[in-house]
């Protein structure tokens, strides 16, 4: 990893959950790896931030120990001495106070991270501009915008416009942590650094693609957020469409931020799901001692917000004509898995006429969770006389294939912001293209979503969506 420049890393919303769970652990891990400049300052800003730096350091230290297994006290204390607390609201007085602290630190380069509720994003942009913190002759000023980026197409366009009033596009880093998962990054390498895969990566050989994000958790205190978001805004508009784009995009001329994002935008603009029959929405109900969605804190007793969605997307390009992309995600499902499956077509001619049934089609599984890796499942001859076939696997996992720890997505992303690499961040036109793709899935529901028992594999109609095409979902977590 590159050691970035000496900078002030400002976290708006330092007292929130994301800062405790992801951002501070990521900064600590970068510090341990020697990937943070030793004079980097972390400036925590929040209405509820303590007045005293020492108190914030203690609080963040406690949170770090809760979320990271082994904390090296000396390393943490070293980083902690460079944590600064700024208590303030998102008003002029608050930003003045921030400016004074930043001036006193004297770093040329600043990163601003919006780890706040989305209502604060625009006030932060204006507040920073109001006190002259968005431009500098001497160093960079970069802003990281967390998801959700807007609530729908119009609000995303407005947020882009608010940012563009103050920042140039190359100062803006829109986060989608799925892009920094190793398997997501590896998609480009798998496709474009090997001669084996890209030749089959099209409608000539691929029958269909499945992208699944299966989560066992319920709301865990996020009920009121989820009432506004639902599964489509929470993970379809961003994580799942990003994976779709990485699978479906054309080879970029270079692996850099603009070339990669140009290709993703092109393919997203060619993607849609316009037929309501191609969408299944579901909501979990109480089962096995687990509460139903409507019983969760912060959720309306008659809520129609979907906690599960499955959809068949069409990618209208030469490469993908006739290849459906089935995408599904849900909460309170059986197991935890995020994966992409390419199901290949049958070979054009079948010489093994004595087999009782035709061989099964090959399957390439790209696993983001659990245990990131790749598996290819194909047919092999069973040893012995005559021809009998069985299924075998070729596979690799990061755990076995590479020594060392797989960095958390946030570590990669924070380091990229500091070093100025925007390849794993979304560009303005990309988020807009994503909102356009999911717009038909966001229409206010006229009926309740289909119920499914907590801990199951989701609503039955999700199976029908594939069965009608003579296909079925791959069992997540398997090969
Ligand atoms: C977040 C969603 O963006 O991603 C959550 O808001 C979801 O609802 C999470 O649980 C999943 O991330 P991961 O890395 O655990 O797959």
CSV table of C-alpha atoms and ligand atoms in Angstrom, one decimal, residues 21-22 146-148 176-178 181 213-215 217-220 222 225-226 229 233-235 238-239 331 336-338 368-369 408-410, ligand 1:
chain,number,residue,atom,x,y,z
A,21,UNK,CA,-17.6,-0.2,13.5
A,22,UNK,CA,-15.7,0.6,10.3
A,146,UNK,CA,-21.5,7.6,2.2
A,147,UNK,CA,-24.5,5.7,1.0
A,148,UNK,CA,-27.4,6.2,0.6
A,176,UNK,CA,-19.9,1.6,-2.2
A,177,UNK,CA,-17.9,-0.7,0.0
A,178,UNK,CA,-18.8,-3.7,-2.2
A,181,UNK,CA,-14.3,-6.5,-1.6
A,213,UNK,CA,-26.9,-11.3,-1.3
A,214,UNK,CA,-28.3,-13.5,1.5
A,215,UNK,CA,-28.3,-12.1,5.0
A,217,UNK,CA,-29.8,-10.6,10.2
A,218,UNK,CA,-33.0,-8.7,10.9
A,219,UNK,CA,-33.1,-5.0,11.6
A,220,UNK,CA,-30.7,-4.9,14.6
A,222,UNK,CA,-32.0,-0.1,12.0
A,225,UNK,CA,-33.7,3.6,8.6
A,226,UNK,CA,-35.0,0.5,6.7
A,229,UNK,CA,-34.9,2.5,2.5
A,233,UNK,CA,-32.5,1.3,-1.9
A,234,UNK,CA,-30.3,-0.4,0.7
A,235,UNK,CA,-28.5,-2.9,-1.5
A,238,UNK,CA,-25.7,0.2,-5.1
A,239,UNK,CA,-23.9,-3.1,-4.2
A,331,UNK,CA,-32.8,-9.9,5.3
A,336,UNK,CA,-25.1,-15.6,4.9
A,337,UNK,CA,-23.6,-15.4,1.4
A,338,UNK,CA,-22.9,-12.9,-1.3
A,368,UNK,CA,-17.6,-12.4,-1.8
A,369,UNK,CA,-18.9,-14.0,1.4
A,408,UNK,CA,-11.5,-5.0,5.1
A,409,UNK,CA,-13.2,-3.1,2.3
A,410,UNK,CA,-13.0,0.2,4.3
B,1,LIG,C1,-24.8,-2.2,3.9
B,1,LIG,C2,-26.3,-2.4,4.0
B,1,LIG,O1,-24.5,-1.3,2.8
B,1,LIG,O2,-24.3,-3.5,3.5
B,1,LIG,C3,-26.7,-3.4,5.1
B,1,LIG,O3,-26.9,-1.1,4.4
B,1,LIG,C4,-26.0,-4.7,4.8
B,1,LIG,O4,-28.1,-3.6,5.2
B,1,LIG,C5,-24.5,-4.5,4.5
B,1,LIG,O5,-26.1,-5.6,5.9
B,1,LIG,C6,-23.8,-5.7,4.1
B,1,LIG,O6,-22.4,-5.6,4.0
B,1,LIG,P1,-21.5,-6.9,4.0
B,1,LIG,O7,-20.1,-6.3,3.8
B,1,LIG,O8,-21.6,-7.5,5.4
B,1,LIG,O9,-22.0,-7.8,3.0
